PDB file of C-alpha atoms in Angstrom:
ATOM      1  CA  UNK A 296       9.667  54.113  23.365  1.00 51.00           C
ATOM      2  CA  UNK A 297       8.542  51.191  21.154  1.00 54.00           C
ATOM      3  CA  UNK A 298       9.265  47.466  21.374  1.00 52.00           C
ATOM      4  CA  UNK A 299      12.023  47.626  19.123  1.00 54.00           C
ATOM      5  CA  UNK A 300      13.751  50.119  21.762  1.00 54.00           C
ATOM      6  CA  UNK A 301      13.409  48.133  24.319  1.00 56.00           C
ATOM      7  CA  UNK A 302      16.702  45.920  24.911  1.00 57.00           C
ATOM      8  CA  UNK A 303      14.818  43.510  27.246  1.00 61.00           C
ATOM      9  CA  UNK A 304      11.716  42.664  24.891  1.00 55.00           C
ATOM     10  CA  UNK A 305      11.254  39.298  23.667  1.00 61.00           C
ATOM     11  CA  UNK A 306      13.028  38.693  19.766  1.00 72.00           C
ATOM     12  CA  UNK A 307      10.496  36.733  18.034  1.00 83.00           C
ATOM     13  CA  UNK A 308      12.820  36.439  15.383  1.00 84.00           C
ATOM     14  CA  UNK A 309      14.782  33.190  14.682  1.00 83.00           C
ATOM     15  CA  UNK A 310      18.444  34.628  13.432  1.00 82.00           C
ATOM     16  CA  UNK A 311      19.920  32.635  10.497  1.00 81.00           C
ATOM     17  CA  UNK A 312      23.017  30.866  11.593  1.00 86.00           C
ATOM     18  CA  UNK A 313      26.320  31.986   9.731  1.00 84.00           C
ATOM     19  CA  UNK A 314      26.820  28.054   9.074  1.00 85.00           C
ATOM     20  CA  UNK A 315      23.226  28.187   6.634  1.00 86.00           C
ATOM     21  CA  UNK A 316      24.182  27.503   2.896  1.00 87.00           C
ATOM     22  CA  UNK A 317      22.123  30.265   0.806  1.00 82.00           C
ATOM     23  CA  UNK A 318      24.131  30.832  -2.551  1.00 83.00           C
ATOM     24  CA  UNK A 319      22.357  27.648  -4.708  1.00 87.00           C
ATOM     25  CA  UNK A 320      24.301  28.810  -7.988  1.00 88.00           C
ATOM     26  CA  UNK A 321      26.376  25.528  -8.174  1.00 86.00           C
ATOM     27  CA  UNK A 322      24.559  23.276  -5.426  1.00 91.00           C
ATOM     28  CA  UNK A 323      21.896  20.974  -5.814  1.00 92.00           C
ATOM     29  CA  UNK A 324      18.643  22.598  -3.724  1.00 94.00           C
ATOM     30  CA  UNK A 325      15.638  20.735  -1.524  1.00 92.00           C
ATOM     31  CA  UNK A 326      13.389  21.749  -4.181  1.00 95.00           C
ATOM     32  CA  UNK A 327      15.741  20.467  -7.366  1.00 95.00           C
ATOM     33  CA  UNK A 328      16.514  16.838  -5.213  1.00 95.00           C
ATOM     34  CA  UNK A 329      12.684  16.076  -4.643  1.00 96.00           C
ATOM     35  CA  UNK A 330      11.516  17.650  -8.235  1.00 96.00           C
ATOM     36  CA  UNK A 331       9.341  19.554  -6.374  1.00 97.00           C
ATOM     37  CA  UNK A 332       8.196  21.774  -8.930  1.00 97.00           C
ATOM     38  CA  UNK A 333       6.983  19.227 -11.338  1.00 97.00           C
ATOM     39  CA  UNK A 334       5.279  17.246  -8.013  1.00 97.00           C
ATOM     40  CA  UNK A 335       3.850  20.620  -6.579  1.00 97.00           C
ATOM     41  CA  UNK A 336       2.623  21.532 -10.419  1.00 98.00           C
ATOM     42  CA  UNK A 337       0.697  18.265 -11.012  1.00 98.00           C
ATOM     43  CA  UNK A 338      -2.625  19.255  -9.188  1.00 98.00           C
ATOM     44  CA  UNK A 339      -4.850  20.026 -12.213  1.00 98.00           C
ATOM     45  CA  UNK A 340      -8.292  20.135 -11.268  1.00 98.00           C
ATOM     46  CA  UNK A 341     -11.019  19.953 -14.372  1.00 97.00           C
ATOM     47  CA  UNK A 342     -14.320  21.041 -12.488  1.00 97.00           C
ATOM     48  CA  UNK A 343     -15.440  24.487 -14.140  1.00 97.00           C
ATOM     49  CA  UNK A 344     -15.946  26.776 -12.738  1.00 96.00           C
ATOM     50  CA  UNK A 345     -12.790  25.325 -10.477  1.00 97.00           C
ATOM     51  CA  UNK A 346     -14.314  23.837  -7.307  1.00 98.00           C
ATOM     52  CA  UNK A 347     -12.561  24.178  -3.930  1.00 98.00           C
ATOM     53  CA  UNK A 348     -13.070  20.841  -2.830  1.00 98.00           C
ATOM     54  CA  UNK A 349     -11.086  19.048  -5.986  1.00 98.00           C
ATOM     55  CA  UNK A 350      -8.059  19.725  -4.583  1.00 98.00           C
ATOM     56  CA  UNK A 351      -8.431  17.907  -1.852  1.00 98.00           C
ATOM     57  CA  UNK A 352      -9.538  15.074  -4.041  1.00 97.00           C
ATOM     58  CA  UNK A 353      -6.610  15.329  -6.371  1.00 98.00           C
ATOM     59  CA  UNK A 354      -4.037  15.700  -3.609  1.00 98.00           C
ATOM     60  CA  UNK A 355      -5.410  12.562  -1.438  1.00 97.00           C
ATOM     61  CA  UNK A 356      -5.067  10.101  -4.437  1.00 97.00           C
ATOM     62  CA  UNK A 357      -1.644  11.817  -5.250  1.00 98.00           C
ATOM     63  CA  UNK A 358      -0.197  10.979  -2.398  1.00 98.00           C
ATOM     64  CA  UNK A 359      -1.703   7.552  -1.871  1.00 98.00           C
ATOM     65  CA  UNK A 360      -0.112   6.563  -5.316  1.00 98.00           C
ATOM     66  CA  UNK A 361       3.250   8.339  -3.562  1.00 98.00           C
ATOM     67  CA  UNK A 362       2.886   5.547  -1.182  1.00 98.00           C
ATOM     68  CA  UNK A 363       2.243   2.926  -3.153  1.00 98.00           C
ATOM     69  CA  UNK A 364       5.022   3.620  -4.721  1.00 98.00           C
ATOM     70  CA  UNK A 365       6.896   2.985  -1.610  1.00 98.00           C
ATOM     71  CA  UNK A 366       4.557  -0.393  -0.697  1.00 98.00           C
ATOM     72  CA  UNK A 367       5.557  -1.968  -3.985  1.00 98.00           C
ATOM     73  CA  UNK A 368       9.693  -1.295  -3.743  1.00 98.00           C
ATOM     74  CA  UNK A 369       9.517  -2.473  -0.184  1.00 98.00           C
ATOM     75  CA  UNK A 370       7.822  -5.427  -1.404  1.00 98.00           C
ATOM     76  CA  UNK A 371       9.783  -6.271  -4.126  1.00 98.00           C
ATOM     77  CA  UNK A 372      12.678  -5.877  -1.615  1.00 98.00           C
ATOM     78  CA  UNK A 373      11.324  -8.372   0.671  1.00 98.00           C
ATOM     79  CA  UNK A 374      10.666 -10.501  -2.067  1.00 98.00           C
ATOM     80  CA  UNK A 375      14.566 -10.551  -2.947  1.00 98.00           C
ATOM     81  CA  UNK A 376      15.922 -11.134   0.307  1.00 98.00           C
ATOM     82  CA  UNK A 377      13.560 -13.899   1.016  1.00 98.00           C
ATOM     83  CA  UNK A 378      14.653 -15.617  -2.088  1.00 98.00           C
ATOM     84  CA  UNK A 379      18.354 -15.155  -0.861  1.00 98.00           C
ATOM     85  CA  UNK A 380      17.231 -16.897   2.642  1.00 98.00           C
ATOM     86  CA  UNK A 381      17.959 -13.381   4.250  1.00 98.00           C
ATOM     87  CA  UNK A 382      14.573 -13.565   6.540  1.00 98.00           C
ATOM     88  CA  UNK A 383      16.001 -11.349   9.246  1.00 97.00           C
ATOM     89  CA  UNK A 384      16.707  -8.297   6.288  1.00 98.00           C
ATOM     90  CA  UNK A 385      13.696  -8.866   4.891  1.00 98.00           C
ATOM     91  CA  UNK A 386      11.903  -8.218   8.246  1.00 98.00           C
ATOM     92  CA  UNK A 387      13.277  -4.757   7.907  1.00 98.00           C
ATOM     93  CA  UNK A 388      11.169  -3.731   4.798  1.00 98.00           C
ATOM     94  CA  UNK A 389       8.270  -5.922   5.334  1.00 98.00           C
ATOM     95  CA  UNK A 390       8.070  -3.783   9.140  1.00 97.00           C
ATOM     96  CA  UNK A 391       8.203  -0.517   6.836  1.00 97.00           C
ATOM     97  CA  UNK A 392       5.676  -1.767   4.915  1.00 97.00           C
ATOM     98  CA  UNK A 393       3.357  -2.158   7.675  1.00 95.00           C
ATOM     99  CA  UNK A 394       4.038   1.554   8.877  1.00 97.00           C
ATOM    100  CA  UNK A 395       2.997   2.893   5.447  1.00 98.00           C
ATOM    101  CA  UNK A 396      -0.203   1.173   5.544  1.00 97.00           C
ATOM    102  CA  UNK A 397      -1.412   2.879   9.164  1.00 97.00           C
ATOM    103  CA  UNK A 398      -0.709   6.127   7.267  1.00 98.00           C
ATOM    104  CA  UNK A 399      -2.435   5.444   3.699  1.00 97.00           C
ATOM    105  CA  UNK A 400      -5.567   4.141   6.083  1.00 97.00           C
ATOM    106  CA  UNK A 401      -5.277   7.720   8.504  1.00 97.00           C
ATOM    107  CA  UNK A 402      -5.741   9.081   5.149  1.00 97.00           C
ATOM    108  CA  UNK A 403      -9.115   8.346   4.717  1.00 97.00           C
ATOM    109  CA  UNK A 404     -10.486  10.644   7.614  1.00 97.00           C
ATOM    110  CA  UNK A 405      -9.476  13.615   5.513  1.00 97.00           C
ATOM    111  CA  UNK A 406     -11.453  12.647   2.555  1.00 97.00           C
ATOM    112  CA  UNK A 407     -13.867  11.547   4.825  1.00 97.00           C
ATOM    113  CA  UNK A 408     -14.246  15.350   5.421  1.00 97.00           C
ATOM    114  CA  UNK A 409     -15.629  15.859   1.673  1.00 97.00           C
ATOM    115  CA  UNK A 410     -19.583  15.855   2.012  1.00 97.00           C
ATOM    116  CA  UNK A 411     -21.941  14.200  -0.454  1.00 97.00           C
ATOM    117  CA  UNK A 412     -22.676  17.765  -1.779  1.00 97.00           C
ATOM    118  CA  UNK A 413     -19.652  19.161  -2.530  1.00 97.00           C
ATOM    119  CA  UNK A 414     -18.075  16.072  -4.044  1.00 96.00           C
ATOM    120  CA  UNK A 415     -21.874  16.055  -6.344  1.00 96.00           C
ATOM    121  CA  UNK A 416     -20.159  19.707  -7.559  1.00 96.00           C
ATOM    122  CA  UNK A 417     -17.310  18.167  -9.394  1.00 97.00           C
ATOM    123  CA  UNK A 418     -18.040  14.193  -9.502  1.00 96.00           C
ATOM    124  CA  UNK A 419     -19.236  14.619 -12.951  1.00 96.00           C
ATOM    125  CA  UNK A 420     -16.174  16.414 -14.523  1.00 96.00           C
ATOM    126  CA  UNK A 421     -14.073  13.329 -13.787  1.00 95.00           C
ATOM    127  CA  UNK A 422     -15.748  11.159 -16.320  1.00 94.00           C
ATOM    128  CA  UNK A 423     -14.422   7.541 -16.579  1.00 92.00           C
ATOM    129  CA  UNK A 424     -11.359   8.097 -13.931  1.00 92.00           C
ATOM    130  CA  UNK A 425     -11.593   5.582 -11.156  1.00 91.00           C
ATOM    131  CA  UNK A 426      -9.354   4.313  -8.433  1.00 90.00           C
ATOM    132  CA  UNK A 427     -10.329   1.509 -10.209  1.00 89.00           C
ATOM    133  CA  UNK A 428      -7.671   1.845 -12.586  1.00 94.00           C
ATOM    134  CA  UNK A 429      -4.968   2.387 -10.495  1.00 96.00           C
ATOM    135  CA  UNK A 430      -2.027   0.468 -11.371  1.00 97.00           C
ATOM    136  CA  UNK A 431       0.090   0.335  -8.829  1.00 97.00           C
ATOM    137  CA  UNK A 432      -2.846  -0.385  -6.502  1.00 97.00           C
ATOM    138  CA  UNK A 433      -3.221  -4.020  -8.590  1.00 97.00           C
ATOM    139  CA  UNK A 434       0.473  -4.401  -8.705  1.00 98.00           C
ATOM    140  CA  UNK A 435       0.143  -4.370  -5.074  1.00 98.00           C
ATOM    141  CA  UNK A 436      -2.428  -7.192  -5.022  1.00 97.00           C
ATOM    142  CA  UNK A 437      -0.959  -8.968  -7.587  1.00 97.00           C
ATOM    143  CA  UNK A 438       2.515  -8.952  -5.522  1.00 98.00           C
ATOM    144  CA  UNK A 439       0.569 -10.030  -2.271  1.00 97.00           C
ATOM    145  CA  UNK A 440      -1.241 -12.736  -4.020  1.00 95.00           C
ATOM    146  CA  UNK A 441      -4.676 -11.452  -5.688  1.00 96.00           C
ATOM    147  CA  UNK A 442      -3.753 -12.056  -9.348  1.00 96.00           C
ATOM    148  CA  UNK A 443      -6.598 -11.848 -11.938  1.00 96.00           C
ATOM    149  CA  UNK A 444      -5.153 -11.753 -15.308  1.00 96.00           C
ATOM    150  CA  UNK A 445      -8.226 -10.181 -16.623  1.00 96.00           C
ATOM    151  CA  UNK A 446      -7.215  -7.084 -14.638  1.00 95.00           C
ATOM    152  CA  UNK A 447      -4.195  -6.546 -17.262  1.00 97.00           C
ATOM    153  CA  UNK A 448      -6.757  -5.684 -20.015  1.00 96.00           C
ATOM    154  CA  UNK A 449      -7.770  -2.549 -18.312  1.00 94.00           C
ATOM    155  CA  UNK A 450      -4.157  -1.435 -18.873  1.00 96.00           C
ATOM    156  CA  UNK A 451      -3.844  -2.334 -22.933  1.00 95.00           C
ATOM    157  CA  UNK A 452      -3.744   1.107 -23.968  1.00 95.00           C
ATOM    158  CA  UNK A 453      -0.932   2.192 -21.208  1.00 96.00           C
ATOM    159  CA  UNK A 454       2.184  -0.155 -22.438  1.00 97.00           C
ATOM    160  CA  UNK A 455       4.284   1.071 -19.346  1.00 97.00           C
ATOM    161  CA  UNK A 456       1.397   0.660 -17.013  1.00 97.00           C
ATOM    162  CA  UNK A 457       0.779  -2.481 -18.672  1.00 98.00           C
ATOM    163  CA  UNK A 458       4.214  -3.634 -18.533  1.00 98.00           C
ATOM    164  CA  UNK A 459       4.734  -3.116 -14.747  1.00 97.00           C
ATOM    165  CA  UNK A 460       1.472  -5.395 -13.665  1.00 98.00           C
ATOM    166  CA  UNK A 461       2.508  -8.057 -16.388  1.00 98.00           C
ATOM    167  CA  UNK A 462       5.922  -7.888 -14.246  1.00 97.00           C
ATOM    168  CA  UNK A 463       3.984  -8.498 -11.345  1.00 98.00           C
ATOM    169  CA  UNK A 464       1.704 -10.894 -12.581  1.00 98.00           C
ATOM    170  CA  UNK A 465       4.312 -13.191 -13.588  1.00 98.00           C
ATOM    171  CA  UNK A 466       6.735 -13.031 -10.054  1.00 98.00           C
ATOM    172  CA  UNK A 467       6.379 -14.984  -7.122  1.00 98.00           C
ATOM    173  CA  UNK A 468       4.304 -13.242  -4.198  1.00 98.00           C
ATOM    174  CA  UNK A 469       5.698 -12.270  -1.356  1.00 98.00           C
ATOM    175  CA  UNK A 470       4.002 -15.537   0.307  1.00 98.00           C
ATOM    176  CA  UNK A 471       5.403 -17.656  -2.514  1.00 98.00           C
ATOM    177  CA  UNK A 472       8.787 -16.668  -1.399  1.00 98.00           C
ATOM    178  CA  UNK A 473       8.192 -16.966   2.185  1.00 98.00           C
ATOM    179  CA  UNK A 474       6.872 -20.497   1.670  1.00 98.00           C
ATOM    180  CA  UNK A 475       9.747 -21.329  -0.551  1.00 98.00           C
ATOM    181  CA  UNK A 476      12.420 -20.036   2.563  1.00 98.00           C
ATOM    182  CA  UNK A 477       9.953 -22.186   4.864  1.00 98.00           C
ATOM    183  CA  UNK A 478      10.365 -25.097   2.692  1.00 98.00           C
ATOM    184  CA  UNK A 479      14.215 -24.580   2.585  1.00 98.00           C
ATOM    185  CA  UNK A 480      14.451 -24.467   5.853  1.00 97.00           C
ATOM    186  CA  UNK A 481      13.077 -28.436   6.440  1.00 97.00           C
ATOM    187  CA  UNK A 482       9.474 -27.528   6.812  1.00 98.00           C
ATOM    188  CA  UNK A 483       6.775 -29.908   4.865  1.00 97.00           C
ATOM    189  CA  UNK A 484       5.427 -27.134   2.356  1.00 98.00           C
ATOM    190  CA  UNK A 485       3.210 -29.312  -0.476  1.00 98.00           C
ATOM    191  CA  UNK A 486       5.467 -29.519  -3.522  1.00 98.00           C
ATOM    192  CA  UNK A 487       2.220 -28.173  -5.465  1.00 97.00           C
ATOM    193  CA  UNK A 488       2.601 -25.230  -3.395  1.00 98.00           C
ATOM    194  CA  UNK A 489       6.245 -24.430  -4.582  1.00 98.00           C
ATOM    195  CA  UNK A 490       5.518 -25.748  -8.371  1.00 97.00           C
ATOM    196  CA  UNK A 491       2.297 -23.702  -8.534  1.00 97.00           C
ATOM    197  CA  UNK A 492       1.773 -20.790 -11.456  1.00 98.00           C
ATOM    198  CA  UNK A 493       2.618 -17.885  -9.754  1.00 98.00           C
ATOM    199  CA  UNK A 494       0.255 -15.945 -12.497  1.00 97.00           C
ATOM    200  CA  UNK A 495      -2.957 -17.784 -10.665  1.00 97.00           C
ATOM    201  CA  UNK A 496      -4.532 -16.252  -7.265  1.00 95.00           C
ATOM    202  CA  UNK A 497      -2.895 -17.964  -4.421  1.00 96.00           C
ATOM    203  CA  UNK A 498      -5.550 -20.447  -2.928  1.00 95.00           C
ATOM    204  CA  UNK A 499      -5.670 -22.097   0.239  1.00 97.00           C
ATOM    205  CA  UNK A 500      -4.303 -25.408   1.005  1.00 97.00           C
ATOM    206  CA  UNK A 501      -5.305 -27.653   4.133  1.00 97.00           C
ATOM    207  CA  UNK A 502      -1.883 -29.639   3.267  1.00 98.00           C
ATOM    208  CA  UNK A 503       0.079 -26.156   4.389  1.00 98.00           C
ATOM    209  CA  UNK A 504      -1.623 -25.899   7.746  1.00 98.00           C
ATOM    210  CA  UNK A 505       0.738 -28.891   9.852  1.00 97.00           C
ATOM    211  CA  UNK A 506       3.725 -26.660   8.426  1.00 98.00           C
ATOM    212  CA  UNK A 507       2.438 -23.179   9.526  1.00 98.00           C
ATOM    213  CA  UNK A 508       1.242 -25.089  12.485  1.00 98.00           C
ATOM    214  CA  UNK A 509       4.943 -26.367  13.624  1.00 97.00           C
ATOM    215  CA  UNK A 510       6.287 -22.554  13.630  1.00 98.00           C
ATOM    216  CA  UNK A 511       3.364 -21.727  15.869  1.00 98.00           C
ATOM    217  CA  UNK A 512       4.198 -24.287  18.377  1.00 97.00           C
ATOM    218  CA  UNK A 513       7.481 -24.277  18.342  1.00 96.00           C
ATOM    219  CA  UNK A 514       8.431 -20.788  18.431  1.00 97.00           C
ATOM    220  CA  UNK A 515      11.731 -20.669  20.117  1.00 96.00           C
ATOM    221  CA  UNK A 516      12.853 -23.031  17.316  1.00 97.00           C
ATOM    222  CA  UNK A 517      11.587 -21.048  14.584  1.00 98.00           C
ATOM    223  CA  UNK A 518      11.890 -17.936  16.032  1.00 97.00           C
ATOM    224  CA  UNK A 519      12.313 -15.653  12.953  1.00 97.00           C
ATOM    225  CA  UNK A 520      10.095 -17.709  10.976  1.00 98.00           C
ATOM    226  CA  UNK A 521       7.262 -17.527  13.646  1.00 98.00           C
ATOM    227  CA  UNK A 522       8.064 -13.647  13.575  1.00 98.00           C
ATOM    228  CA  UNK A 523       7.756 -13.715  10.127  1.00 98.00           C
ATOM    229  CA  UNK A 524       4.204 -14.990  10.177  1.00 98.00           C
ATOM    230  CA  UNK A 525       2.714 -12.298  12.620  1.00 98.00           C
ATOM    231  CA  UNK A 526       4.676  -9.346  10.569  1.00 98.00           C
ATOM    232  CA  UNK A 527       2.489 -11.299   7.478  1.00 98.00           C
ATOM    233  CA  UNK A 528      -0.960 -11.013   9.492  1.00 98.00           C
ATOM    234  CA  UNK A 529      -0.159  -7.436  10.160  1.00 97.00           C
ATOM    235  CA  UNK A 530       0.124  -6.575   6.599  1.00 97.00           C
ATOM    236  CA  UNK A 531      -2.901  -8.608   5.685  1.00 97.00           C
ATOM    237  CA  UNK A 532      -4.792  -6.795   8.351  1.00 97.00           C
ATOM    238  CA  UNK A 533      -4.033  -3.757   7.664  1.00 97.00           C
ATOM    239  CA  UNK A 534      -4.901  -4.106   4.076  1.00 96.00           C
ATOM    240  CA  UNK A 535      -8.000  -5.105   5.440  1.00 96.00           C
ATOM    241  CA  UNK A 536      -8.334  -2.067   7.414  1.00 96.00           C
ATOM    242  CA  UNK A 537      -7.708   0.171   4.611  1.00 96.00           C
ATOM    243  CA  UNK A 538     -10.430  -1.420   2.301  1.00 95.00           C
ATOM    244  CA  UNK A 539     -13.209  -1.264   5.234  1.00 95.00           C
ATOM    245  CA  UNK A 540     -11.756   2.620   5.638  1.00 96.00           C
ATOM    246  CA  UNK A 541     -12.208   2.774   1.699  1.00 95.00           C
ATOM    247  CA  UNK A 542     -15.596   1.269   1.981  1.00 95.00           C
ATOM    248  CA  UNK A 543     -16.841   3.902   4.526  1.00 95.00           C
ATOM    249  CA  UNK A 544     -15.403   6.338   3.411  1.00 95.00           C
ATOM    250  CA  UNK A 545     -17.121   5.995  -0.105  1.00 94.00           C
ATOM    251  CA  UNK A 546     -20.483   4.891   1.425  1.00 95.00           C
ATOM    252  CA  UNK A 547     -20.514   8.446   3.496  1.00 95.00           C
ATOM    253  CA  UNK A 548     -19.676   9.925   0.486  1.00 95.00           C
ATOM    254  CA  UNK A 549     -21.836   8.683  -2.780  1.00 93.00           C
ATOM    255  CA  UNK A 550     -23.714   6.533  -0.767  1.00 94.00           C
ATOM    256  CA  UNK A 551     -24.644   3.394  -3.343  1.00 91.00           C
ATOM    257  CA  UNK A 552     -24.132   4.961  -6.156  1.00 91.00           C
ATOM    258  CA  UNK A 553     -22.145   3.358  -9.524  1.00 89.00           C
ATOM    259  CA  UNK A 554     -18.714   4.105  -9.092  1.00 84.00           C
ATOM    260  CA  UNK A 555     -17.197   6.605 -11.541  1.00 86.00           C
ATOM    261  CA  UNK A 556     -15.305   3.691 -13.686  1.00 86.00           C
ATOM    262  CA  UNK A 557     -18.351   1.472 -13.936  1.00 84.00           C
ATOM    263  CA  UNK A 558     -18.120  -0.612 -11.141  1.00 85.00           C
ATOM    264  CA  UNK A 559     -21.038  -1.341  -8.362  1.00 85.00           C
ATOM    265  CA  UNK A 560     -19.275   0.889  -6.350  1.00 87.00           C
ATOM    266  CA  UNK A 561     -20.023  -0.286  -2.370  1.00 90.00           C
ATOM    267  CA  UNK A 562     -21.112  -3.677  -3.477  1.00 90.00           C
ATOM    268  CA  UNK A 563     -17.540  -3.981  -5.162  1.00 87.00           C
ATOM    269  CA  UNK A 564     -15.773  -2.823  -2.706  1.00 90.00           C
ATOM    270  CA  UNK A 565     -17.391  -4.805  -0.059  1.00 91.00           C
ATOM    271  CA  UNK A 566     -16.870  -8.163  -2.089  1.00 91.00           C
ATOM    272  CA  UNK A 567     -12.891  -7.247  -1.603  1.00 88.00           C
ATOM    273  CA  UNK A 568     -13.171  -7.831   2.472  1.00 89.00           C
ATOM    274  CA  UNK A 569     -13.957 -11.341   1.287  1.00 89.00           C
ATOM    275  CA  UNK A 570     -10.060 -11.653  -0.415  1.00 90.00           C
ATOM    276  CA  UNK A 571      -7.292 -12.843   1.539  1.00 94.00           C
ATOM    277  CA  UNK A 572      -3.765 -13.154   1.002  1.00 96.00           C
ATOM    278  CA  UNK A 573      -2.086 -15.498   3.526  1.00 98.00           C
ATOM    279  CA  UNK A 574      -4.979 -18.165   4.630  1.00 97.00           C
ATOM    280  CA  UNK A 575      -3.503 -20.499   6.210  1.00 98.00           C
ATOM    281  CA  UNK A 576      -1.806 -18.361   8.897  1.00 98.00           C
ATOM    282  CA  UNK A 577      -5.409 -17.314   9.756  1.00 97.00           C
ATOM    283  CA  UNK A 578      -6.887 -21.307   9.169  1.00 97.00           C
ATOM    284  CA  UNK A 579      -3.829 -22.349  11.608  1.00 98.00           C
ATOM    285  CA  UNK A 580      -5.213 -20.443  14.594  1.00 97.00           C
ATOM    286  CA  UNK A 581      -8.190 -22.414  14.776  1.00 96.00           C
ATOM    287  CA  UNK A 582      -6.099 -25.686  15.641  1.00 91.00           C
ATOM    288  CA  UNK A 583      -3.558 -24.294  17.942  1.00 92.00           C
ATOM    289  CA  UNK A 584      -4.308 -25.634  21.231  1.00 84.00           C
ATOM    290  CA  UNK A 585      -6.747 -28.054  20.331  1.00 74.00           C
TER     291      UNK A 585
END
């Protein structure tokens, strides 16, 4: 007697429930909604002969770009809500942003499985293509305060990318909108911050620290501002974790080679660790309790 004949044998096949839709002639499908034909057909290795590990390299960077699309989406929403004095609702996209950043940082562990020998076999086929040219990454940095007008020139031959980055270059940062809200709450935010040229990178202002200190030393009076300050610190910390993980992954994969886009590679990434988005939120910690 076979297992199929044994009525007591376990059934290792899940029955298809009667209500499950199987006729999609006139219905939207999972694949059409997500545009999976285009998304899953967007991996085009350039190495010849095609190297097995290039697919990892492509998918790692494509998924990063998808997450960066959502990062920008959430930052823009948070800015809109801050500008509308809706701090409570603004905390939600900021909290979501933190979780996206954690996923982005964890992704480096996958790329870190690419050994120097494996990468060397297809790196030369990349030409001058480099993550340095990611317009979405630059837009995120601009949106958080690290603006650099010279970066616009990198995208001068791609009108859509240039328009995207120019829009962020000319817009208030997330921190700008938060500090404007703080000022509207009656705390002493210096006029030079409120009236600053938002196209310039944000720089630390010692005169802002008393306002931030007032928030931290009176959390029950300013609870939502207090919570927002800590969530912004989370965002910056997570961004630094991402930068550091990027640095270490590049170091273990190519050592101190020049980047494919012409940067100094590891040294260039190392200098990024000195950049800060919300400096007063860190400076204030020195003065609290003293």
